[in-house]
DNA sequence: CAGTGGTCTAGACCACGTG
DNA sequence: ACGTGGTCTAGACCACTGC
């Protein structure tokens, strides 16, 4: 990364005053760093160049780079570590393994969790799924189903859809072989970093199939969590419908 | 506000290096501004002094004040408006009226909403409620119940508990007279600003009473939302248990 | 035009992690 | 000792608002 291709920035600020397309310098720098992340110039877990290096490369002051990185760190795309550097966020570290999992036990104790893959197959996207993943109806998707257990109690039934063109090599066998969060697998095997997600929550009654898989009476209340997860550039990369048993666990959320 | 009591800050930085109680200057400034908000020195909706004024008062540079305000703005306690000033956040503005309401219609259309107060009485706190509100069991609380309807469809049944010592004058009559969000009422009538909240979500089956009030079949799935709302200084000021009908509405959430 | 927050710079010093 | 990010300052100029 020691090559320093200076960005195309004229001596006069690269914007016309009063222009509609006006954008502060640090936002432009933020965009350039984002592009680097998207291109995979720096992989999850790795460090990006130091602030001074980036400032030199982009021909701006350290303060401007800092403000760009500040925002990316606030969005959890980067992680600053004083004395060490700035690192690309990853789902591969113990500390942030449950970054997107909001289910917490009612009492404090945190038990062992395990995942059981029930199915993984290729299919054609329905209109609904295509819309969520920004595909066309009939496009290839990967469809998997699994059950997460906490303390050996089945608690979450997940149905997951992924764009087939990107997750080509994802098979039942590779999933069975893998231990750990699927988002970590997506990062290392497919170069897809999940960066942000939107969820829609509902209370529903368990169907017979759901009830059997979760070992609860049919019709029991379940928390349905529909998630669309995005990678860099707000590109949707996963649709997930989860059904949570909330007898001894709850979905926690903070409002500001 | 033109009096400028300079804060007690020695010429040498008010901290010993390597000290355990070390805190950056801007954090100290942030704390001082927070105290001002808590004391009611600036009321919700009003503007606080300009950055230069605060810098002069606290004997620090504008940049340091700016960083303190940046954080308070990121936490939604303050709102910056270029060219106008920095304002104390409020629940009284149309724009942020539903700051803490995460229920959204499945389709885009947003209908009229109305609130029906069912009850409001004084009571003694149970152990559970006392714990949530940082009170002692048996302490006075105000207990109210209401139904929120969207497009004339009953959708949310709320049970609310408030510390009785602070919400003394809150009666059924005053609630019936008032139009608008209760958090706005709390601000203007009781000087209590809700600043942050924690929620725990579950799926439950509707009890007979809930079913009747929400005009749904008994046993229907309901989204239970338990909220503790905090004012400045993380002091809990409200416990609320909501039951949401999620047939045509969903609880939306963003993960980063 | 004056006052506010927003951007950008340059430089000094501190705290942390590693060698 | 060195390099990293973290804090703090001072000053210039820009953009937005309201008089």
Short mmCIF file of C-alpha atoms (C1' of nucleotides) in Angstrom, two decimals:
data_model
loop_
_atom_site.label_atom_id
_atom_site.label_comp_id
_atom_site.label_asym_id
_atom_site.label_seq_id
_atom_site.Cartn_x
_atom_site.Cartn_y
_atom_site.Cartn_z
CA UNK A 1 0.00 0.00 0.00
CA UNK A 2 3.03 2.28 -0.18
CA UNK A 3 2.12 3.48 -3.64
CA UNK A 4 0.36 6.79 -3.28
CA UNK A 5 -1.79 7.58 -6.28
CA UNK A 6 -2.76 11.19 -5.56
CA UNK A 7 -6.43 11.72 -6.11
CA UNK A 8 -7.64 13.94 -8.87
CA UNK A 9 -8.18 17.13 -6.96
CA UNK A 10 -7.56 20.49 -8.59
CA UNK A 11 -5.88 23.25 -6.61
CA UNK A 12 -9.13 25.09 -6.36
CA UNK A 13 -11.58 23.19 -4.17
CA UNK A 14 -13.31 20.51 -6.20
CA UNK A 15 -16.68 22.11 -5.91
CA UNK A 16 -18.40 25.24 -7.00
CA UNK A 17 -19.88 27.36 -4.24
CA UNK A 18 -23.67 27.32 -4.23
CA UNK A 19 -23.49 24.23 -6.39
CA UNK A 20 -26.15 21.59 -5.89
CA UNK A 21 -23.56 18.82 -5.93
CA UNK A 22 -21.57 20.49 -3.19
CA UNK A 23 -19.93 18.10 -0.79
CA UNK A 24 -17.40 18.85 1.94
CA UNK A 25 -13.89 17.61 1.43
CA UNK A 26 -14.07 15.16 4.32
CA UNK A 27 -17.18 13.61 2.79
CA UNK A 28 -15.31 13.09 -0.44
CA UNK A 29 -12.46 11.50 1.49
CA UNK A 30 -14.96 9.31 3.30
CA UNK A 31 -16.28 8.21 -0.07
CA UNK A 32 -12.79 7.36 -1.28
CA UNK A 33 -12.07 5.29 1.82
CA UNK A 34 -15.42 3.55 1.37
CA UNK A 35 -14.46 2.69 -2.19
CA UNK A 36 -11.23 1.19 -0.91
CA UNK A 37 -13.16 -0.93 1.56
CA UNK A 38 -15.61 -2.01 -1.12
CA UNK A 39 -12.81 -2.90 -3.53
CA UNK A 40 -11.23 -4.98 -0.81
CA UNK A 41 -8.08 -2.89 -0.75
CA UNK A 42 -8.05 -3.53 3.01
CA UNK A 43 -9.62 -6.74 4.29
CA UNK A 44 -11.77 -7.10 7.43
CA UNK A 45 -9.55 -7.24 10.49
CA UNK A 46 -6.64 -5.55 8.73
CA UNK A 47 -5.50 -2.01 9.43
CA UNK A 48 -5.91 0.80 6.95
CA UNK A 49 -3.06 3.28 6.38
CA UNK A 50 -2.35 5.77 9.15
CA UNK A 51 -4.07 9.14 9.13
CA UNK A 52 -0.89 10.89 8.04
CA UNK A 53 -0.41 8.44 5.16
CA UNK A 54 -3.96 8.93 3.95
CA UNK A 55 -3.61 12.68 4.32
CA UNK A 56 -0.54 12.57 2.09
CA UNK A 57 -2.20 10.29 -0.44
CA UNK A 58 -5.34 12.41 -0.70
CA UNK A 59 -3.49 15.73 -0.42
CA UNK A 60 -5.51 16.98 2.52
CA UNK A 61 -4.72 17.72 6.14
CA UNK A 62 -4.71 15.06 8.83
CA UNK A 63 -7.72 16.75 10.43
CA UNK A 64 -9.81 16.23 7.34
CA UNK A 65 -8.92 12.55 7.13
CA UNK A 66 -9.67 12.27 10.81
CA UNK A 67 -13.17 13.62 10.39
CA UNK A 68 -13.83 11.18 7.54
CA UNK A 69 -12.60 8.27 9.65
CA UNK A 70 -14.59 9.56 12.64
CA UNK A 71 -17.80 9.10 10.70
CA UNK A 72 -16.85 5.68 9.39
CA UNK A 73 -15.97 4.63 12.93
CA UNK A 74 -19.31 5.96 14.21
CA UNK A 75 -21.01 3.76 11.60
CA UNK A 76 -18.98 0.78 12.81
CA UNK A 77 -17.25 0.29 9.47
CA UNK A 78 -13.86 1.07 11.01
CA UNK A 79 -12.50 0.59 14.51
CA UNK A 80 -9.89 2.93 15.95
CA UNK A 81 -7.33 1.57 18.38
CA UNK A 82 -5.10 4.14 20.01
CA UNK A 83 -1.44 3.41 19.52
CA UNK A 84 -2.15 0.64 17.00
CA UNK A 85 -4.06 2.02 14.06
CA UNK A 86 -7.48 1.97 12.44
CA UNK A 87 -8.94 -1.41 11.50
CA UNK A 88 -11.61 -2.68 9.16
CA UNK A 89 -14.58 -3.99 11.15
CA UNK A 90 -15.16 -7.73 11.04
CA UNK A 91 -17.65 -10.30 12.28
CA UNK A 92 -14.72 -12.58 13.05
CA UNK A 93 -13.79 -11.27 16.47
CA UNK A 94 -15.15 -12.71 19.70
CA UNK A 95 -15.92 -9.22 20.95
CA UNK A 96 -18.40 -8.33 18.21
CA UNK A 97 -19.63 -11.79 17.32
CA UNK A 98 -23.17 -10.92 18.21
CA UNK A 99 -23.14 -7.50 16.69
CA UNK A 100 -26.44 -8.09 14.89
CA UNK A 101 -28.05 -10.47 17.39
CA UNK A 102 -30.29 -8.58 19.77
CA UNK A 103 -31.72 -11.52 21.67
CA UNK A 104 -30.64 -11.52 25.30
CA UNK A 105 -31.48 -13.82 28.21
CA UNK A 106 -33.95 -12.46 30.77
CA UNK A 107 -31.56 -13.19 33.60
CA UNK A 108 -27.93 -12.25 33.18
CA UNK A 109 -26.44 -15.68 32.59
CA UNK A 110 -25.23 -16.34 29.08
CA UNK A 111 -25.19 -19.98 28.08
CA UNK A 112 -23.62 -21.94 25.27
CA UNK A 113 -25.13 -21.53 21.85
CA UNK A 114 -25.14 -23.94 18.94
CA UNK A 115 -26.37 -23.88 15.39
CA UNK A 116 -28.04 -26.71 13.53
CA UNK A 117 -28.24 -26.40 9.75
CA UNK A 118 -31.44 -28.00 8.49
CA UNK A 119 -31.19 -27.28 4.81
CA UNK A 120 -29.33 -25.36 2.13
CA UNK A 121 -30.38 -25.39 -1.50
CA UNK A 122 -30.38 -23.27 -4.62
CA UNK A 123 -33.71 -21.90 -5.80
CA UNK A 124 -35.34 -19.22 -7.90
CA UNK A 125 -36.28 -15.93 -6.27
CA UNK A 126 -39.96 -15.19 -5.75
CA UNK A 127 -41.10 -11.67 -6.54
CA UNK A 128 -41.01 -10.74 -2.87
CA UNK A 129 -37.52 -12.08 -2.26
CA UNK A 130 -36.21 -10.60 -5.49
CA UNK A 131 -37.50 -7.19 -4.46
CA UNK A 132 -35.77 -7.38 -1.10
CA UNK A 133 -32.44 -8.43 -2.61
CA UNK A 134 -32.61 -6.06 -5.56
CA UNK A 135 -32.84 -8.98 -8.02
CA UNK A 136 -35.33 -10.00 -10.69
CA UNK A 137 -37.97 -12.61 -9.99
CA UNK A 138 -36.60 -15.99 -11.05
CA UNK A 139 -32.96 -15.07 -10.43
CA UNK A 140 -30.90 -17.67 -8.59
CA UNK A 141 -30.85 -17.52 -4.81
CA UNK A 142 -29.40 -19.68 -2.06
CA UNK A 143 -31.94 -20.66 0.56
CA UNK A 144 -30.97 -22.07 3.93
CA UNK A 145 -32.73 -22.93 7.15
CA UNK A 146 -31.23 -23.43 10.58
CA UNK A 147 -32.09 -23.56 14.27
CA UNK A 148 -30.07 -21.78 16.93
CA UNK A 149 -30.17 -23.22 20.42
CA UNK A 150 -29.14 -21.64 23.69
CA UNK A 151 -28.32 -24.04 26.51
CA UNK A 152 -29.65 -26.77 24.24
CA UNK A 153 -33.05 -25.10 24.01
CA UNK A 154 -34.12 -24.42 20.39
CA UNK A 155 -34.78 -20.68 20.34
CA UNK A 156 -34.36 -19.22 16.85
CA UNK A 157 -35.55 -20.63 13.55
CA UNK A 158 -33.88 -18.75 10.69
CA UNK A 159 -34.75 -18.79 6.99
CA UNK A 160 -32.09 -17.09 4.94
CA UNK A 161 -31.96 -16.05 1.28
CA UNK A 162 -28.79 -14.90 -0.50
CA UNK A 163 -28.10 -13.76 -4.07
CA UNK A 164 -27.08 -16.92 -5.93
CA UNK A 165 -24.68 -15.16 -8.27
CA UNK A 166 -22.50 -14.05 -5.39
CA UNK A 167 -22.76 -17.02 -3.03
CA UNK A 168 -22.02 -19.62 -5.71
CA UNK A 169 -20.01 -22.13 -3.70
CA UNK A 170 -22.22 -22.11 -0.60
CA UNK A 171 -23.42 -25.65 0.00
CA UNK A 172 -24.86 -27.64 2.85
CA UNK A 173 -21.50 -29.40 3.21
CA UNK A 174 -19.50 -26.18 3.54
CA UNK A 175 -21.97 -24.90 6.12
CA UNK A 176 -21.81 -28.11 8.14
CA UNK A 177 -18.02 -27.98 8.10
CA UNK A 178 -17.93 -24.37 9.29
CA UNK A 179 -18.02 -23.32 12.94
CA UNK A 180 -18.90 -19.76 13.84
CA UNK A 181 -21.15 -16.92 12.73
CA UNK A 182 -22.32 -17.11 9.13
CA UNK A 183 -21.43 -13.45 8.62
CA UNK A 184 -17.82 -14.35 9.36
CA UNK A 185 -18.07 -17.12 6.77
CA UNK A 186 -19.49 -14.68 4.24
CA UNK A 187 -16.55 -12.36 4.84
CA UNK A 188 -13.77 -14.87 4.51
CA UNK A 189 -15.23 -17.16 1.82
CA UNK A 190 -17.20 -14.73 -0.33
CA UNK A 191 -15.71 -11.32 0.42
CA UNK A 192 -19.09 -9.98 1.49
CA UNK A 193 -19.06 -7.77 4.60
CA UNK A 194 -22.39 -7.13 6.27
CA UNK A 195 -22.28 -3.57 7.41
CA UNK A 196 -25.79 -2.54 8.32
CA UNK A 197 -29.23 -4.10 8.58
CA UNK A 198 -32.87 -3.10 8.76
CA UNK A 199 -35.32 -5.21 10.73
CA UNK A 200 -39.10 -5.42 10.90
CA UNK A 201 -40.55 -7.11 13.97
CA UNK A 202 -43.94 -8.70 14.45
CA UNK A 203 -45.69 -11.08 16.80
CA UNK A 204 -47.06 -14.15 15.02
CA UNK A 205 -48.49 -17.54 15.93
CA UNK A 206 -46.25 -20.55 15.36
CA UNK A 207 -47.18 -22.75 12.42
CA UNK A 208 -47.17 -26.51 12.90
CA UNK A 209 -43.80 -26.83 11.19
CA UNK A 210 -42.24 -24.02 13.21
CA UNK A 211 -43.70 -25.43 16.40
CA UNK A 212 -42.20 -28.84 15.77
CA UNK A 213 -38.76 -27.49 14.94
CA UNK A 214 -38.75 -25.25 18.01
CA UNK A 215 -40.42 -27.86 20.22
CA UNK A 216 -43.25 -25.62 21.35
CA UNK A 217 -47.04 -25.95 21.08
CA UNK A 218 -48.50 -24.93 17.69
CA UNK A 219 -49.97 -21.44 17.82
CA UNK A 220 -47.52 -20.23 20.46
CA UNK A 221 -46.54 -16.58 20.08
CA UNK A 222 -43.29 -16.10 18.19
CA UNK A 223 -41.31 -12.95 17.56
CA UNK A 224 -40.86 -12.71 13.81
CA UNK A 225 -37.79 -10.73 12.77
CA UNK A 226 -37.39 -9.92 9.11
CA UNK A 227 -33.97 -8.59 8.28
CA UNK A 228 -32.35 -7.17 5.19
CA UNK A 229 -28.58 -6.92 5.60
CA UNK A 230 -26.49 -4.58 3.47
CA UNK A 231 -22.88 -4.49 2.42
CA UNK A 232 -20.89 -1.40 1.40
CA UNK A 233 -22.83 1.01 -0.76
CA UNK A 234 -26.18 -0.07 0.70
CA UNK A 235 -26.35 -3.11 -1.52
CA UNK A 236 -28.73 -5.70 -0.02
CA UNK A 237 -26.99 -9.06 0.36
CA UNK A 238 -29.20 -11.08 2.64
CA UNK A 239 -32.85 -11.51 3.46
CA UNK A 240 -33.50 -13.33 6.69
CA UNK A 241 -36.72 -14.25 8.40
CA UNK A 242 -36.19 -15.34 11.98
CA UNK A 243 -38.72 -16.69 14.46
CA UNK A 244 -37.66 -16.24 18.07
CA UNK A 245 -39.03 -18.01 21.14
CA UNK A 246 -39.24 -15.23 23.72
CA UNK A 247 -40.17 -17.19 26.81
CA UNK A 248 -36.83 -16.78 28.53
CA UNK A 249 -35.18 -14.38 26.10
CA UNK A 250 -36.08 -10.94 24.84
CA UNK A 251 -35.10 -8.66 21.98
CA UNK A 252 -33.32 -5.66 23.41
CA UNK A 253 -33.26 -2.25 21.81
CA UNK A 254 -32.04 1.22 22.70
CA UNK A 255 -33.78 4.41 21.66
CA UNK A 256 -32.14 7.79 21.48
CA UNK B 1 -27.47 34.06 30.48
CA UNK B 2 -24.96 36.85 30.00
CA UNK B 3 -23.30 36.22 33.33
CA UNK B 4 -20.23 34.13 32.71
CA UNK B 5 -19.12 32.34 35.85
CA UNK B 6 -15.75 30.97 34.80
CA UNK B 7 -15.40 27.36 35.78
CA UNK B 8 -12.91 26.33 38.35
CA UNK B 9 -10.07 25.25 36.14
CA UNK B 10 -6.46 25.72 37.21
CA UNK B 11 -3.89 26.85 34.69
CA UNK B 12 -2.35 23.43 34.69
CA UNK B 13 -4.67 20.91 33.11
CA UNK B 14 -7.24 19.72 35.66
CA UNK B 15 -5.96 16.21 35.65
CA UNK B 16 -2.85 14.32 36.55
CA UNK B 17 -1.31 12.27 33.76
CA UNK B 18 -1.74 8.54 34.30
CA UNK B 19 -4.47 9.34 36.79
CA UNK B 20 -7.36 6.93 37.02
CA UNK B 21 -9.86 9.79 37.06
CA UNK B 22 -8.45 11.23 33.88
CA UNK B 23 -11.01 12.80 31.60
CA UNK B 24 -10.45 14.88 28.48
CA UNK B 25 -11.33 18.54 28.65
CA UNK B 26 -14.15 18.24 26.15
CA UNK B 27 -15.71 15.51 28.26
CA UNK B 28 -15.63 17.82 31.25
CA UNK B 29 -17.24 20.54 29.15
CA UNK B 30 -19.84 18.04 28.00
CA UNK B 31 -20.58 17.27 31.62
CA UNK B 32 -20.97 20.96 32.43
CA UNK B 33 -23.39 21.48 29.55
CA UNK B 34 -25.31 18.39 30.68
CA UNK B 35 -25.58 19.87 34.16
CA UNK B 36 -26.99 23.05 32.65
CA UNK B 37 -29.58 21.04 30.74
CA UNK B 38 -30.46 19.06 33.86
CA UNK B 39 -30.77 22.22 35.96
CA UNK B 40 -33.09 23.63 33.33
CA UNK B 41 -30.78 26.54 32.56
CA UNK B 42 -31.93 26.15 28.95
CA UNK B 43 -35.40 24.74 28.31
CA UNK B 44 -36.36 22.27 25.59
CA UNK B 45 -36.75 24.09 22.29
CA UNK B 46 -34.60 27.03 23.38
CA UNK B 47 -31.11 27.72 22.11
CA UNK B 48 -28.04 27.34 24.24
CA UNK B 49 -25.29 29.99 24.10
CA UNK B 50 -23.13 30.10 20.99
CA UNK B 51 -19.96 28.09 20.81
CA UNK B 52 -17.83 31.20 21.24
CA UNK B 53 -19.80 32.27 24.29
CA UNK B 54 -19.45 28.86 25.90
CA UNK B 55 -15.77 28.79 25.03
CA UNK B 56 -15.32 32.12 26.81
CA UNK B 57 -17.35 31.00 29.80
CA UNK B 58 -15.48 27.74 30.23
CA UNK B 59 -12.10 29.22 29.28
CA UNK B 60 -11.42 26.73 26.52
CA UNK B 61 -11.13 26.98 22.75
CA UNK B 62 -14.11 26.92 20.44
CA UNK B 63 -12.91 23.59 19.07
CA UNK B 64 -13.16 21.95 22.46
CA UNK B 65 -16.68 23.23 23.01
CA UNK B 66 -17.52 22.05 19.51
CA UNK B 67 -16.41 18.52 20.25
CA UNK B 68 -18.50 18.46 23.44
CA UNK B 69 -21.56 19.69 21.56
CA UNK B 70 -20.87 17.23 18.73
CA UNK B 71 -21.30 14.35 21.13
CA UNK B 72 -24.42 15.78 22.73
CA UNK B 73 -25.87 16.30 19.26
CA UNK B 74 -24.99 12.72 18.30
CA UNK B 75 -26.94 11.57 21.37
CA UNK B 76 -29.91 13.72 20.28
CA UNK B 77 -29.78 15.90 23.38
CA UNK B 78 -28.96 18.97 21.31
CA UNK B 79 -29.80 19.92 17.74
CA UNK B 80 -27.48 22.09 15.67
CA UNK B 81 -28.95 24.45 13.12
CA UNK B 82 -26.48 26.20 10.89
CA UNK B 83 -26.83 29.96 10.97
CA UNK B 84 -29.27 29.85 13.88
CA UNK B 85 -27.67 28.18 16.85
CA UNK B 86 -27.78 25.00 18.92
CA UNK B 87 -31.08 24.01 20.46
CA UNK B 88 -32.23 21.79 23.29
CA UNK B 89 -34.03 18.73 21.92
CA UNK B 90 -37.74 18.54 22.58
CA UNK B 91 -40.65 16.17 22.03
CA UNK B 92 -42.78 19.20 21.17
CA UNK B 93 -41.89 19.56 17.51
CA UNK B 94 -43.85 17.96 14.70
CA UNK B 95 -40.64 16.71 13.14
CA UNK B 96 -39.58 14.51 16.04
CA UNK B 97 -42.97 13.74 17.54
CA UNK B 98 -42.52 10.03 17.08
CA UNK B 99 -38.91 9.92 18.13
CA UNK B 100 -39.52 6.95 20.42
CA UNK B 101 -42.32 5.28 18.47
CA UNK B 102 -40.94 2.57 16.23
CA UNK B 103 -44.22 1.22 14.92
CA UNK B 104 -44.62 1.82 11.19
CA UNK B 105 -47.37 0.86 8.72
CA UNK B 106 -46.57 -2.04 6.39
CA UNK B 107 -47.48 0.04 3.37
CA UNK B 108 -46.20 3.56 3.18
CA UNK B 109 -49.39 5.44 3.99
CA UNK B 110 -49.45 7.14 7.33
CA UNK B 111 -52.92 7.66 8.79
CA UNK B 112 -54.33 9.77 11.57
CA UNK B 113 -53.60 8.67 15.10
CA UNK B 114 -55.58 9.26 18.24
CA UNK B 115 -55.15 8.48 21.89
CA UNK B 116 -57.82 7.32 24.31
CA UNK B 117 -57.01 7.58 28.00
CA UNK B 118 -58.66 4.72 29.88
CA UNK B 119 -57.44 5.35 33.37
CA UNK B 120 -55.04 7.35 35.52
CA UNK B 121 -54.64 6.77 39.23
CA UNK B 122 -52.14 6.94 42.02
CA UNK B 123 -50.88 3.68 43.48
CA UNK B 124 -48.07 2.08 45.43
CA UNK B 125 -45.12 0.63 43.55
CA UNK B 126 -44.75 -3.14 43.46
CA UNK B 127 -41.26 -4.50 43.94
CA UNK B 128 -40.85 -4.97 40.21
CA UNK B 129 -41.97 -1.46 39.29
CA UNK B 130 -39.98 0.10 42.10
CA UNK B 131 -36.84 -1.63 40.83
CA UNK B 132 -37.35 -0.32 37.31
CA UNK B 133 -37.92 3.25 38.47
CA UNK B 134 -35.20 3.20 41.12
CA UNK B 135 -37.76 3.58 43.91
CA UNK B 136 -38.59 1.59 47.01
CA UNK B 137 -41.47 -0.89 47.02
CA UNK B 138 -44.55 0.93 48.29
CA UNK B 139 -43.44 4.34 47.08
CA UNK B 140 -46.09 6.40 45.31
CA UNK B 141 -46.46 5.96 41.56
CA UNK B 142 -48.85 7.25 38.94
CA UNK B 143 -50.38 4.52 36.83
CA UNK B 144 -52.15 5.19 33.56
CA UNK B 145 -53.57 3.13 30.75
CA UNK B 146 -54.41 4.22 27.23
CA UNK B 147 -55.14 2.93 23.74
CA UNK B 148 -53.57 4.43 20.63
CA UNK B 149 -55.48 4.03 17.38
CA UNK B 150 -54.28 4.49 13.84
CA UNK B 151 -56.96 5.17 11.25
CA UNK B 152 -59.46 4.41 14.01
CA UNK B 153 -58.04 0.91 14.48
CA UNK B 154 -56.95 0.24 18.09
CA UNK B 155 -53.32 -0.76 17.77
CA UNK B 156 -51.38 -0.05 20.96
CA UNK B 157 -52.40 -0.68 24.55
CA UNK B 158 -50.03 1.14 26.90
CA UNK B 159 -49.65 0.74 30.65
CA UNK B 160 -47.47 3.47 32.10
CA UNK B 161 -45.94 3.96 35.55
CA UNK B 162 -44.32 7.20 36.72
CA UNK B 163 -42.64 8.22 39.98
CA UNK B 164 -45.43 9.76 42.07
CA UNK B 165 -43.17 12.26 43.82
CA UNK B 166 -42.32 13.96 40.55
CA UNK B 167 -45.59 13.69 38.64
CA UNK B 168 -47.71 15.00 41.48
CA UNK B 169 -50.30 16.98 39.55
CA UNK B 170 -50.89 14.40 36.83
CA UNK B 171 -54.56 13.48 36.84
CA UNK B 172 -57.03 11.89 34.48
CA UNK B 173 -58.54 15.33 33.89
CA UNK B 174 -55.25 16.97 32.89
CA UNK B 175 -54.54 14.06 30.54
CA UNK B 176 -57.97 14.29 28.93
CA UNK B 177 -57.54 18.01 28.41
CA UNK B 178 -54.13 17.62 26.80
CA UNK B 179 -53.60 16.96 23.10
CA UNK B 180 -50.27 15.66 21.87
CA UNK B 181 -47.52 13.30 22.92
CA UNK B 182 -47.28 12.60 26.63
CA UNK B 183 -43.54 13.20 26.55
CA UNK B 184 -44.25 16.76 25.45
CA UNK B 185 -46.66 17.11 28.38
CA UNK B 186 -44.00 15.79 30.76
CA UNK B 187 -41.56 18.39 29.44
CA UNK B 188 -43.78 21.43 29.72
CA UNK B 189 -45.76 20.54 32.85
CA UNK B 190 -43.25 18.64 34.92
CA UNK B 191 -39.86 19.68 33.56
CA UNK B 192 -38.95 16.08 32.79
CA UNK B 193 -37.20 15.49 29.46
CA UNK B 194 -37.06 11.95 28.21
CA UNK B 195 -33.70 11.56 26.61
CA UNK B 196 -33.09 7.88 26.08
CA UNK B 197 -34.93 4.59 26.51
CA UNK B 198 -34.26 0.88 26.70
CA UNK B 199 -36.79 -1.58 25.37
CA UNK B 200 -37.31 -5.31 25.75
CA UNK B 201 -39.51 -6.97 23.13
CA UNK B 202 -41.41 -10.24 23.32
CA UNK B 203 -44.22 -12.03 21.55
CA UNK B 204 -47.11 -12.86 23.86
CA UNK B 205 -50.71 -14.06 23.58
CA UNK B 206 -53.42 -11.48 24.22
CA UNK B 207 -55.25 -11.83 27.52
CA UNK B 208 -59.03 -11.51 27.50
CA UNK B 209 -58.87 -7.93 28.77
CA UNK B 210 -56.23 -6.92 26.22
CA UNK B 211 -58.18 -8.63 23.46
CA UNK B 212 -61.34 -6.74 24.30
CA UNK B 213 -59.62 -3.37 24.47
CA UNK B 214 -57.82 -3.96 21.18
CA UNK B 215 -60.83 -5.64 19.56
CA UNK B 216 -59.00 -8.80 18.56
CA UNK B 217 -59.59 -12.48 19.38
CA UNK B 218 -58.24 -13.58 22.77
CA UNK B 219 -54.93 -15.38 22.42
CA UNK B 220 -53.90 -13.42 19.35
CA UNK B 221 -50.15 -12.75 19.12
CA UNK B 222 -49.18 -9.35 20.49
CA UNK B 223 -45.82 -7.62 20.44
CA UNK B 224 -45.03 -6.72 24.04
CA UNK B 225 -42.70 -3.74 24.38
CA UNK B 226 -41.37 -2.98 27.82
CA UNK B 227 -39.69 0.38 28.02
CA UNK B 228 -37.72 2.23 30.63
CA UNK B 229 -37.25 5.88 29.69
CA UNK B 230 -34.49 7.99 31.19
CA UNK B 231 -33.97 11.69 31.72
CA UNK B 232 -30.61 13.48 32.05
CA UNK B 233 -28.10 11.61 34.15
CA UNK B 234 -29.63 8.23 33.31
CA UNK B 235 -32.34 8.62 35.90
CA UNK B 236 -35.30 6.32 35.07
CA UNK B 237 -38.51 8.33 34.88
CA UNK B 238 -41.00 6.04 33.20
CA UNK B 239 -41.81 2.37 32.96
CA UNK B 240 -44.11 1.50 30.10
CA UNK B 241 -45.50 -1.81 28.99
CA UNK B 242 -47.02 -1.64 25.52
CA UNK B 243 -48.89 -4.31 23.61
CA UNK B 244 -48.86 -3.76 19.86
CA UNK B 245 -51.13 -5.33 17.25
CA UNK B 246 -48.76 -6.13 14.38
CA UNK B 247 -51.19 -7.24 11.72
CA UNK B 248 -50.75 -4.20 9.54
CA UNK B 249 -47.92 -2.51 11.40
CA UNK B 250 -44.42 -3.57 12.31
CA UNK B 251 -41.72 -2.45 14.71
CA UNK B 252 -38.81 -1.15 12.67
CA UNK B 253 -35.22 -1.22 13.81
CA UNK B 254 -31.82 -0.46 12.35
CA UNK B 255 -28.66 -2.35 13.20
CA UNK B 256 -25.16 -1.08 12.70
"C1'" DC C 1 -24.33 43.07 7.39
"C1'" DA C 2 -23.54 40.54 11.62
"C1'" DG C 3 -23.80 36.26 13.97
"C1'" DT C 4 -24.22 31.42 13.90
"C1'" DG C 5 -22.53 26.79 12.98
"C1'" DG C 6 -19.53 24.08 9.23
"C1'" DT C 7 -15.13 23.19 7.07
"C1'" DC C 8 -10.19 23.10 6.68
"C1'" DT C 9 -5.61 23.77 8.07
"C1'" DA C 10 -1.24 23.56 10.89
"C1'" DG C 11 1.04 22.52 14.79
"C1'" DA C 12 1.84 21.17 19.63
"C1'" DC C 13 1.51 17.91 23.03
"C1'" DC C 14 -0.47 13.55 25.31
"C1'" DA C 15 -1.61 8.53 25.81
"C1'" DC C 16 -1.07 4.03 24.21
"C1'" DG C 17 1.17 -0.06 22.14
"C1'" DT C 18 5.27 -2.20 20.42
"C1'" DG C 19 9.75 -3.01 19.88
"C1'" DA D 1 12.43 5.36 20.94
"C1'" DC D 2 9.00 5.47 17.62
"C1'" DG D 3 4.59 5.51 15.40
"C1'" DT D 4 -0.17 5.37 16.19
"C1'" DG D 5 -4.52 7.68 17.33
"C1'" DG D 6 -6.46 11.37 20.97
"C1'" DT D 7 -6.71 16.08 22.61
"C1'" DC D 8 -6.33 21.01 22.34
"C1'" DT D 9 -5.47 25.29 20.29
"C1'" DA D 10 -5.68 29.27 16.95
"C1'" DG D 11 -7.08 31.15 12.94
"C1'" DA D 12 -8.99 31.45 8.25
"C1'" DC D 13 -12.72 31.06 5.34
"C1'" DC D 14 -17.46 29.25 3.90
"C1'" DA D 15 -22.60 28.61 4.21
"C1'" DC D 16 -26.86 29.66 6.25
"C1'" DT D 17 -30.17 32.76 8.74
"C1'" DG D 18 -32.28 36.90 9.95
"C1'" DC D 19 -32.24 41.78 10.44
#
